[in-house]
CSV table of C-alpha atoms in Angstrom, one decimal:
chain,number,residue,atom,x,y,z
A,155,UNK,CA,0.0,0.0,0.0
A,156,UNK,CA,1.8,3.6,-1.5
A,157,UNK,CA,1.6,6.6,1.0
A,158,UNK,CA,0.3,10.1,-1.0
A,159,UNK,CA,3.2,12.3,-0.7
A,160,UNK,CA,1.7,14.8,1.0
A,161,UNK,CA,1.3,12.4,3.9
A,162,UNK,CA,5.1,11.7,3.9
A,163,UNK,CA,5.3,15.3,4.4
A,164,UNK,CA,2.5,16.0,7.2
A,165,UNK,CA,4.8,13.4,9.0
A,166,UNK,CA,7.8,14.5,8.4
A,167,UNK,CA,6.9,18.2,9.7
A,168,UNK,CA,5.2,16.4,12.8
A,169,UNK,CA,8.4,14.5,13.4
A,170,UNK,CA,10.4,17.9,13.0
A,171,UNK,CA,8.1,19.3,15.7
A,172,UNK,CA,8.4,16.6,18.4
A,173,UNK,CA,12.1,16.9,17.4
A,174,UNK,CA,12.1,20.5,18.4
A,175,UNK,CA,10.2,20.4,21.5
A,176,UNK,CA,12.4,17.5,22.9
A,177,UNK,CA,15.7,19.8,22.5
A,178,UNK,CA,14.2,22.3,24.4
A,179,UNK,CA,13.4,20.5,26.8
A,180,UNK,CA,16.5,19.3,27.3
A,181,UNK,CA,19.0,21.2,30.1
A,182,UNK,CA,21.5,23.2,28.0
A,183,UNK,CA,24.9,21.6,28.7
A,184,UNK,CA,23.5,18.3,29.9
A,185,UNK,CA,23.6,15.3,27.9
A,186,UNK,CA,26.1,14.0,25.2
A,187,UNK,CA,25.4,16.7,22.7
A,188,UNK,CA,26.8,20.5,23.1
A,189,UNK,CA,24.6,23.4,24.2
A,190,UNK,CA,25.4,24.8,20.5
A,191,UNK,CA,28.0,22.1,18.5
A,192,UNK,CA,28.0,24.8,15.7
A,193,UNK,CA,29.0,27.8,18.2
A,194,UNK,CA,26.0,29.8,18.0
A,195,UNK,CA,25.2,31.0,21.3
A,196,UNK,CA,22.5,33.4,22.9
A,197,UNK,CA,24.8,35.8,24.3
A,198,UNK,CA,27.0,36.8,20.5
A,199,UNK,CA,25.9,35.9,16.7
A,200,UNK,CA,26.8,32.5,15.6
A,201,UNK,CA,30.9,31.6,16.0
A,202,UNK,CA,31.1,30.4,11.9
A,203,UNK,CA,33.9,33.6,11.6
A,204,UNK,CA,35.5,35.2,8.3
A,205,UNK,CA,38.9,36.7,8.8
A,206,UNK,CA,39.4,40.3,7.5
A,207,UNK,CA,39.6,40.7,4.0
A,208,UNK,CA,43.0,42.8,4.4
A,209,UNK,CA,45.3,42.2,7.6
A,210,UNK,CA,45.8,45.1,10.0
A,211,UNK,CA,49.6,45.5,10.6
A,212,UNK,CA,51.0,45.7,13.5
A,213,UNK,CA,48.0,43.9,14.5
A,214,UNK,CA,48.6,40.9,17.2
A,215,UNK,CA,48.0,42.6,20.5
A,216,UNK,CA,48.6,46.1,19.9
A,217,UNK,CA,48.4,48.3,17.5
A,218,UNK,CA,50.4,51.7,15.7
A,219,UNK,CA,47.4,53.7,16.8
A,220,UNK,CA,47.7,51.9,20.3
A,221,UNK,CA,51.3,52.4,20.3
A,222,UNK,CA,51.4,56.2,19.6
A,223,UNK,CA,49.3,57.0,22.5
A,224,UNK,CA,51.4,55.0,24.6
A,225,UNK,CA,54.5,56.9,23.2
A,226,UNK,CA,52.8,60.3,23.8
A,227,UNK,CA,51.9,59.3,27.4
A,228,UNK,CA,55.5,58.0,28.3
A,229,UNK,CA,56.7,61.1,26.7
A,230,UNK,CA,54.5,63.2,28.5
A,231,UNK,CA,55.5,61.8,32.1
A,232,UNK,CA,51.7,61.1,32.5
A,233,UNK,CA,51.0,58.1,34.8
A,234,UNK,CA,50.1,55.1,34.9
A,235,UNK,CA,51.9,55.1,31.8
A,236,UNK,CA,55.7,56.1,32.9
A,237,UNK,CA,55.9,54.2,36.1
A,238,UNK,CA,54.6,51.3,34.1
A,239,UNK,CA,57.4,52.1,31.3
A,240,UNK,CA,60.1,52.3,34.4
A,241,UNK,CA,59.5,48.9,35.5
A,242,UNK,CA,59.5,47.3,31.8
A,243,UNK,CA,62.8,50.0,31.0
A,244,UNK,CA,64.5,48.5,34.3
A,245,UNK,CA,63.2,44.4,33.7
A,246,UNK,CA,65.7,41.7,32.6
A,247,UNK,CA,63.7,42.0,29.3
A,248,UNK,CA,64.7,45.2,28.3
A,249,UNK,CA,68.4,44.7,29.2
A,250,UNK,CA,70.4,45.0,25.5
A,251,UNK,CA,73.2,42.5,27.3
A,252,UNK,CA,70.9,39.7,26.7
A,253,UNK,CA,72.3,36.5,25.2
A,254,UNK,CA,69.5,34.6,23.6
A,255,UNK,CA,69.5,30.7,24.7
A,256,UNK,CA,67.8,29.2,21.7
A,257,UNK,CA,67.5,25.1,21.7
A,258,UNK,CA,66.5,22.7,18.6
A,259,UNK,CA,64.2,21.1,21.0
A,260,UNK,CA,62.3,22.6,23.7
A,261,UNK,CA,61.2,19.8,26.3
A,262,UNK,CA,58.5,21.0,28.9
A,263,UNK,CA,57.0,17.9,31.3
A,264,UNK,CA,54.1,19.0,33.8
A,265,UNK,CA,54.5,22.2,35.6
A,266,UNK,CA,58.2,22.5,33.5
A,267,UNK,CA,60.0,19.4,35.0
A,268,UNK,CA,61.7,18.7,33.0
A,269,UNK,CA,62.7,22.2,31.9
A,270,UNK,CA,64.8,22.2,28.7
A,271,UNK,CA,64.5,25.0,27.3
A,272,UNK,CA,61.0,26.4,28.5
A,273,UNK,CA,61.9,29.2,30.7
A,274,UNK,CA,64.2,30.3,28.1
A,275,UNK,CA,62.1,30.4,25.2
A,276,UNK,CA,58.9,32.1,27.1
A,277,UNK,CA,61.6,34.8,28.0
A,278,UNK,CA,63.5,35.2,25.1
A,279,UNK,CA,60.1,35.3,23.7
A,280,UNK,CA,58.9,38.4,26.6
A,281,UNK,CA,62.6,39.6,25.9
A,282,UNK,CA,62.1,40.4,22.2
A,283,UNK,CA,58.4,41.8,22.7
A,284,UNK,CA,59.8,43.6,25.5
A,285,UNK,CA,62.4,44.8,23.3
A,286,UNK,CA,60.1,46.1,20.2
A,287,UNK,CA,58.1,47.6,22.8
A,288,UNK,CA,61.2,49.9,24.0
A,289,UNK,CA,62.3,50.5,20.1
A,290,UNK,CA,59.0,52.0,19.2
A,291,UNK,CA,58.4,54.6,22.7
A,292,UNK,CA,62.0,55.4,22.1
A,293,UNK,CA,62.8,55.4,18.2
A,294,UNK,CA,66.4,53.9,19.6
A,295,UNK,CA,67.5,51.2,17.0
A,296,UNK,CA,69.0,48.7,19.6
A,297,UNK,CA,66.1,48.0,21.0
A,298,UNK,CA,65.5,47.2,17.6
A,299,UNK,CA,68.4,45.3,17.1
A,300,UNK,CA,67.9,43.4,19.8
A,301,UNK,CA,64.7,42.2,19.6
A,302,UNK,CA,65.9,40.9,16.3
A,303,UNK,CA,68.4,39.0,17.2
A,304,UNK,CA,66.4,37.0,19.8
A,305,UNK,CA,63.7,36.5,17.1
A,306,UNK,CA,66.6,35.1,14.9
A,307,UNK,CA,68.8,32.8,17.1
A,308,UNK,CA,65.0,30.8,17.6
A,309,UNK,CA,64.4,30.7,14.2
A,310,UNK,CA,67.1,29.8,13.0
A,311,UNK,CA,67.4,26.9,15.6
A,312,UNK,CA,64.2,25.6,17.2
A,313,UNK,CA,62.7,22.5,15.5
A,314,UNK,CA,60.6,20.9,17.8
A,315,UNK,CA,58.3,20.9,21.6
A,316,UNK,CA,58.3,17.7,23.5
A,317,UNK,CA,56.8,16.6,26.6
A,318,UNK,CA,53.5,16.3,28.5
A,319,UNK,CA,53.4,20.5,28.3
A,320,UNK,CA,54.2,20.8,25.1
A,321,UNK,CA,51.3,22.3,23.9
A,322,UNK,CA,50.9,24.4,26.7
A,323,UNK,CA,54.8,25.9,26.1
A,324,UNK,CA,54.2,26.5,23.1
A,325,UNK,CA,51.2,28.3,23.1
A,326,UNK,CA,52.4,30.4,25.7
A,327,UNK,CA,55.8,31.5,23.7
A,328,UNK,CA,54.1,31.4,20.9
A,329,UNK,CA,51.5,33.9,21.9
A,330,UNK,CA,54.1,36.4,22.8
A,331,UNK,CA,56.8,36.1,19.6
A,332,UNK,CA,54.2,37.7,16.8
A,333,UNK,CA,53.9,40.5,18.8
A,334,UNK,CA,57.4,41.4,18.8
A,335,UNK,CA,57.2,40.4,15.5
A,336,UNK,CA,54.6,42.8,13.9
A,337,UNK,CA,56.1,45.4,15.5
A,338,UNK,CA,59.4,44.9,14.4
A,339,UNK,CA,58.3,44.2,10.9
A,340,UNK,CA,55.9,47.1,10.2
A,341,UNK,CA,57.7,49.9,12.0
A,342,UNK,CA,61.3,49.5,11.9
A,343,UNK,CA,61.2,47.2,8.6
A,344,UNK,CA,65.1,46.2,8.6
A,345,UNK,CA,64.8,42.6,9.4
A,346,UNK,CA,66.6,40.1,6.7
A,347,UNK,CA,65.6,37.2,8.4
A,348,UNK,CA,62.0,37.8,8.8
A,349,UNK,CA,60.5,35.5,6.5
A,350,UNK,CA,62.5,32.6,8.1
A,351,UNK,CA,60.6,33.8,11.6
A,352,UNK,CA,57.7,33.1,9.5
A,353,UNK,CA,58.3,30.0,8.2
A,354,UNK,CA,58.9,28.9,11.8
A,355,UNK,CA,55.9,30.1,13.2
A,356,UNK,CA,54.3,27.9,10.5
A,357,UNK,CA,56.5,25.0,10.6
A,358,UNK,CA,57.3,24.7,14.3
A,359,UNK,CA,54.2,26.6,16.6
A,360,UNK,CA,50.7,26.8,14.3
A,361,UNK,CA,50.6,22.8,14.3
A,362,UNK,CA,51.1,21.7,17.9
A,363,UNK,CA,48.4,24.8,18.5
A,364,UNK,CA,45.8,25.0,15.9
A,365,UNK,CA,44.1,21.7,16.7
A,366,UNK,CA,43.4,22.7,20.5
A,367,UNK,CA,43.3,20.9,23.8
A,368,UNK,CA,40.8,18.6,25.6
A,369,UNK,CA,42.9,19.5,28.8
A,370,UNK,CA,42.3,22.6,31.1
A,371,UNK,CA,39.9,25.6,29.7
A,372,UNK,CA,43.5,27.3,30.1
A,373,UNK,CA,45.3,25.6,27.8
A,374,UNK,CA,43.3,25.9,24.8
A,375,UNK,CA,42.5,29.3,25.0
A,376,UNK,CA,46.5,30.4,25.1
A,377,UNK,CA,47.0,28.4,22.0
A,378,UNK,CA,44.0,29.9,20.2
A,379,UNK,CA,45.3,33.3,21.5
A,380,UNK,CA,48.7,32.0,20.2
A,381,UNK,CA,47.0,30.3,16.7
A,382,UNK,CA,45.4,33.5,16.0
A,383,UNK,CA,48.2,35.6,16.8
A,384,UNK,CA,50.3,33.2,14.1
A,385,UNK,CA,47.3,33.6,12.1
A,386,UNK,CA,47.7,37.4,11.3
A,387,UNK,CA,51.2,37.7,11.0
A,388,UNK,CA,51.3,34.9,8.2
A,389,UNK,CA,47.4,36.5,6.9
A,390,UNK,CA,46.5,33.3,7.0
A,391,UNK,CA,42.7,33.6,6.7
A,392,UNK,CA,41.7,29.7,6.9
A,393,UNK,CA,44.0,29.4,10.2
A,394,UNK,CA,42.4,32.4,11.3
A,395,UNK,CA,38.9,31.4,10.5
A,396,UNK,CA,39.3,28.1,12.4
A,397,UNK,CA,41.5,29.6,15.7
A,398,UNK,CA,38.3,32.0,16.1
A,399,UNK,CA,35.5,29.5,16.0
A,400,UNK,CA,37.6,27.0,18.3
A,401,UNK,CA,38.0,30.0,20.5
A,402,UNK,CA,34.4,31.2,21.1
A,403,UNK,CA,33.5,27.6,21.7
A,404,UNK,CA,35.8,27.0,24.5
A,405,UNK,CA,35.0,30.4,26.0
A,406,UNK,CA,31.7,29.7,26.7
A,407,UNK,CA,32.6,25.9,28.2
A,408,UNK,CA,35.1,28.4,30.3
A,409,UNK,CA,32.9,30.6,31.9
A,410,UNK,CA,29.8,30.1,33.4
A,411,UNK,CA,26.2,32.1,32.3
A,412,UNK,CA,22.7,31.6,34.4
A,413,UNK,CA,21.7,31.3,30.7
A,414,UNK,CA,23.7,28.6,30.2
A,415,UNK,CA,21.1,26.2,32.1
A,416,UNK,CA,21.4,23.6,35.1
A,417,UNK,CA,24.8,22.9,33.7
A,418,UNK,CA,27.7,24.7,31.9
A,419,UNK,CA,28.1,24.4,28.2
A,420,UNK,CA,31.2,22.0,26.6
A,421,UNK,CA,33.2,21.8,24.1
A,422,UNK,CA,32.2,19.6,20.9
A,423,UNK,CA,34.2,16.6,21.4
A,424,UNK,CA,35.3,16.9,24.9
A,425,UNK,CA,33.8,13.6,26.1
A,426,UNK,CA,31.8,15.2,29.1
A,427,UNK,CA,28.7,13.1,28.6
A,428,UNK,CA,27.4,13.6,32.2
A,429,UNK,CA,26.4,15.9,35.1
A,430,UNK,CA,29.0,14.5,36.7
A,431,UNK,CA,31.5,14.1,34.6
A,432,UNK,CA,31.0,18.0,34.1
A,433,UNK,CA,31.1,18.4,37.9
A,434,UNK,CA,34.4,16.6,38.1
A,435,UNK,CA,35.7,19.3,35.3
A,436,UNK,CA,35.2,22.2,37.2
A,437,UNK,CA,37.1,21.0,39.7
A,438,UNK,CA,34.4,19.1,42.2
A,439,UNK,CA,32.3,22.4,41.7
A,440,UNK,CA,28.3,21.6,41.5
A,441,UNK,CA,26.8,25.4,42.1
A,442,UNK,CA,27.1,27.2,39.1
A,443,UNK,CA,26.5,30.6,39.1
A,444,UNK,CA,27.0,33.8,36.5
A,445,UNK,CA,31.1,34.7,35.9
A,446,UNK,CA,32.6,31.2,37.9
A,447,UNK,CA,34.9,29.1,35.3
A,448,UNK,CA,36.1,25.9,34.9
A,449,UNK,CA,39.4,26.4,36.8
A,450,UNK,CA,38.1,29.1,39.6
A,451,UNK,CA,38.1,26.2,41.8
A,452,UNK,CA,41.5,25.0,41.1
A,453,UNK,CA,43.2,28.4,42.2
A,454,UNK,CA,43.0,31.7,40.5
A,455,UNK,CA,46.4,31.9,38.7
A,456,UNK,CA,45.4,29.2,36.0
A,457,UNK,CA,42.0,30.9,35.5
A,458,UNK,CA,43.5,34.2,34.8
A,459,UNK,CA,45.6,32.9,32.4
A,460,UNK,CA,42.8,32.1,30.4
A,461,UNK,CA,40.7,35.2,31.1
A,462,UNK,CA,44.3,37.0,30.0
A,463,UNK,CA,44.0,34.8,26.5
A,464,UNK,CA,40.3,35.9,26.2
A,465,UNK,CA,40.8,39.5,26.4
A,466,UNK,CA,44.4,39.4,23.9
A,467,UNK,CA,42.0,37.5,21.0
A,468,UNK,CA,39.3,40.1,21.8
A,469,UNK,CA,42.0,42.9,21.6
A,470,UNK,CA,43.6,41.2,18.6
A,471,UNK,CA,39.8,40.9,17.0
A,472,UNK,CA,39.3,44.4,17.8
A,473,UNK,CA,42.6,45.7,15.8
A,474,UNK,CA,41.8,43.5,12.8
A,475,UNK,CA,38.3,45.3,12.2
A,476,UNK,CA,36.3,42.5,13.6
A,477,UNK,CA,35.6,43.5,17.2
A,478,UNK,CA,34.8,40.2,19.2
A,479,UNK,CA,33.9,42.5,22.3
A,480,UNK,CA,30.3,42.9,21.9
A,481,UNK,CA,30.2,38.9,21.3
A,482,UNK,CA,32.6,37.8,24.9
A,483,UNK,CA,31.3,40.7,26.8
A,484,UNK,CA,28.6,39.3,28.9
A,485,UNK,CA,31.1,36.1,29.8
A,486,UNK,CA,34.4,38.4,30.2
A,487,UNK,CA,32.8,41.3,32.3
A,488,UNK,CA,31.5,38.6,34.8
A,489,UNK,CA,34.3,36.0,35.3
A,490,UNK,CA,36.7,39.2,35.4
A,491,UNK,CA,34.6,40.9,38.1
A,492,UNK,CA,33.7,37.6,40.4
A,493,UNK,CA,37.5,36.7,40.3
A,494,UNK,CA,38.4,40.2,40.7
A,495,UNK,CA,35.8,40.5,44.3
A,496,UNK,CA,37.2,37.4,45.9
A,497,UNK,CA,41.0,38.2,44.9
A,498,UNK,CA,40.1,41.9,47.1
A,499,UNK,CA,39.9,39.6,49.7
A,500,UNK,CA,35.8,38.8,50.5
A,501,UNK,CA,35.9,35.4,52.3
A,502,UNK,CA,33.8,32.4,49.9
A,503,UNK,CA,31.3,31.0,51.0
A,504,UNK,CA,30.8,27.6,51.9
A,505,UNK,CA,29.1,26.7,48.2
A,506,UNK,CA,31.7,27.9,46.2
A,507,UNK,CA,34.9,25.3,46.1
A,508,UNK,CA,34.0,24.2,49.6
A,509,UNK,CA,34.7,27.5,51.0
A,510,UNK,CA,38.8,27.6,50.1
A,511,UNK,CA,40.3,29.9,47.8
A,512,UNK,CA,43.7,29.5,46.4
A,513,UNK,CA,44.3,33.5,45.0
A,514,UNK,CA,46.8,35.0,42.7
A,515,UNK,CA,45.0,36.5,39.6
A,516,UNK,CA,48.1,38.0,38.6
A,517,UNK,CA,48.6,41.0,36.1
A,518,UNK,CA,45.7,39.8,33.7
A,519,UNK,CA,43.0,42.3,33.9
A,520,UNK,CA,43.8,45.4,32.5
A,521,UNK,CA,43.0,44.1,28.9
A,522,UNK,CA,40.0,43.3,29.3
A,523,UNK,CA,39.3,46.2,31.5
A,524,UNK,CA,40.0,48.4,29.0
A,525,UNK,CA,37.8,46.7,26.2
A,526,UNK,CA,34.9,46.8,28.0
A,527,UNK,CA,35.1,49.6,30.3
A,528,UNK,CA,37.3,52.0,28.7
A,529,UNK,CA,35.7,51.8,25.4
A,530,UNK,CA,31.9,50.6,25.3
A,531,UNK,CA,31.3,52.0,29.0
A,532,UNK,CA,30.6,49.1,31.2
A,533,UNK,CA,30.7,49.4,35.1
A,534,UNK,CA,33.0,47.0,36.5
A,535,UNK,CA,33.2,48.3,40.0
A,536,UNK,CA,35.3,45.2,41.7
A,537,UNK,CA,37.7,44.8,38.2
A,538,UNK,CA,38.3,48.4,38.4
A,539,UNK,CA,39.3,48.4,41.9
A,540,UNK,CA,41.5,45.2,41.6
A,541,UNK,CA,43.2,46.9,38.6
A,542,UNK,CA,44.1,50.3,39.8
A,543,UNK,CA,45.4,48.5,43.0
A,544,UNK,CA,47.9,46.4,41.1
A,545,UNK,CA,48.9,49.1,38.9
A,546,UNK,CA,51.4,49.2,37.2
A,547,UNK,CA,50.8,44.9,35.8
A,548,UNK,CA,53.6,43.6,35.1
A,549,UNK,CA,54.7,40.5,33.6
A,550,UNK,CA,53.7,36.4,34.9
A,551,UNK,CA,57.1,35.3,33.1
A,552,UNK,CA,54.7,33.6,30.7
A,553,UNK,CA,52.9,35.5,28.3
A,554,UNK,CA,51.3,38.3,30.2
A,555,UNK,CA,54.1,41.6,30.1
A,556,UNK,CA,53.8,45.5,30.4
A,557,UNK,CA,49.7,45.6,30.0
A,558,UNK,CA,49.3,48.9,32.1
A,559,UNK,CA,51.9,50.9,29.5
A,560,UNK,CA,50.3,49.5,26.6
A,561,UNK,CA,46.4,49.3,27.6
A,562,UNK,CA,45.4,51.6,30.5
A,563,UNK,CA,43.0,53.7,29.3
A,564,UNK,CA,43.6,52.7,26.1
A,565,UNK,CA,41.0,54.8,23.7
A,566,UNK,CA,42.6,53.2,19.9
């Protein structure tokens, strides 16, 4: 017996419905399937990203706009700006005495140990930022110079990153050497060897980064920030394309919305098929509330590195003309200011990783501060206090360096 087509399609659109209801019914986050496996999320527009048509350079963290007001401040003797220049000007970074200490083979186990290499690279790496940073406020060519010739003793050396940290190390280096590098390249110019720092950066970093990390929230955000960072120096748009989408969906399986349902979100393919399972994630954490992350529980250091990584691709977005801002800001504002009021000191309470704290946010806010309070106007009253008391951030030794002389009150 034949069924009339239009039958077949009465049914189908009644199976379609059922289908629809069921999802919503469903607790975002719970279950084997994501909140949103294509990225789309109720807070920004859908993650599927298209990089710039034309690449702003220098573009990877800050800009020349950004760097001319920074120059002008310095200059000036306006502050935060030239205490935050005296600490960089009087670091080991800045020193023009440095010997760089490439290796072929940079081995990093857990926590560094074993630790071939890794402290040396994530500061030859600060070094040579540090470096460019002091060329452009001062228009002094050995800063120059010097920042070069780090960048060149690694290129023409390093080869590989082994070890349980691996990706971790090289995310974290390899977030920091395109800055230096964009700056060198599009403002003093004179650099032979440039397009064998590329070719290292492509060969060497973008692969053990670009595919991401079912480990930490931390982890895979520094290599997006360190994939998209790659991304724009060697304008390349698919690399770009895929860094941003992987980004967006780990930040909102990073921080925690009421919108997000009975659970938080997770990242397609992470394996976190349960309630528990997701509970064992956050570190033993079953309360969820609006601006906790997946590692605020574990101690505040690693989250901030990852709330650091969010704000640089947002800052990095920004510069390349297509502002991620408006998309992170609901995620950012919270997780910065909920870290920010229990690293002022308040006491936990007994919900929130059974009532013990293990502090040290570190120099990571003013970034983000900046984006979203600075420029679109939103009131972050514990961030704010938390960042003018730490002024002027410093450097973690990692990848965070000199963000009070380069984004306090930032307006480009």
């Amino acid at each position: 017996m034949s069924t009339s087509p239009y039958r077949s399609r009465r049914a189908a659109a009644l199976l379609a419905i059922l289908a629809a209801l069921l999802v919503a019914l469903l607790p975002s986050g719970a279950g084997a399937a994501p909140a949103d496996p294509d990225g789309t999320a109720p807070d920004g527009p859908p993650a599927a990203y298209s990089a710039p048509a034309t690449f702003t350079h220098p573009g990877v963290h800050v800009s020349r706009p950004q760097l001319d007001f920074v120059r002008g401040r310095v200059q000036a003797g306006a502050q935060p700006w030239a205490s935050a220049y005296s600490q960089m000007m009087s670091s080991r970074y800045a020193s023009l005495s440095r010997v760089p200490r490439p290796r072929a083979v940079v081995e990093c186990g857990s926590y560094s140990n074993p630790n071939n290499g890794c402290t040396d690279e994530r500061e030859d790496a600060i070094a040579a930022y540090t470096t460019a940073l002091a060329w452009y406020i001062t228009q002094d060519a050995r800063y120059a110079q010097k920042s070069i010739e780090l960048m060149d003793a690694w290129s023409a050396t390093i080869r590989d990153h082994t070890n349980s940290n691996a990706p971790l190390q090289t995310g974290w280096a390899g977030s920091v050497w395109p800055r230096a590098a964009e700056i060198i390249r599009y403002t003093y110019g004179n650099w032979p060897n440039q397009a064998r720092f590329g070719t290292m950066l492509r060969d060497v970093y973008l692969p053990e980064v670009i595919n991401g990390s079912n480990s930490n929230g931390n982890w895979e955000l520094t290599m997006m920030e360190a994939a998209i960072g790659i991304s724009v120096y060697l304008e390349d748009r698919a690399a770009y394309d895929r860094s941003v989408t992987r980004f967006l969906n780990r930040l909102q399986a990073f921080i925690y919305l009421e919108s997000d349902g009975a659970l938080p979100r997770t990242v397609p393919g992470s394996g976190l098929d349960t309630r528990q399972e997701i509970i064992n994630y956050w570190q033993g954490q079953s309360t969820f509330v609006t601006g906790l992350t997946q590692e605020t529980c574990r101690d505040f250091t690693h989250t901030g590195y990852g709330l650091s990584s969010i704000s640089h691709v947002a800052e990095t977005s920004r510069i390349q003309g297509q502002d991620l801002y408006p998309q992170v800001s609901e995620r950012l504002r919270h997780a910065l200011g909920f870290q920010s009021r229990y690293e002022l000191g308040e006491a936990p309470p007994s919900w929130l990783c059974g009532g013990t704290l293990h502090r040290g946010l570190g120099p990571v806010t003013e970034v983000g501060f900046n984006g979203l309070h600075t420029r679109m106007g939103i009131a972050m009253s514990n961030t704010q206090t938390y960042t003018e008391r730490s002024r002027p951030q410093g450097t973690n030794n990692l990848f965070v360096a000199w963000e009070t002389l380069t984004h306090a009150n930032q307006p480009n």
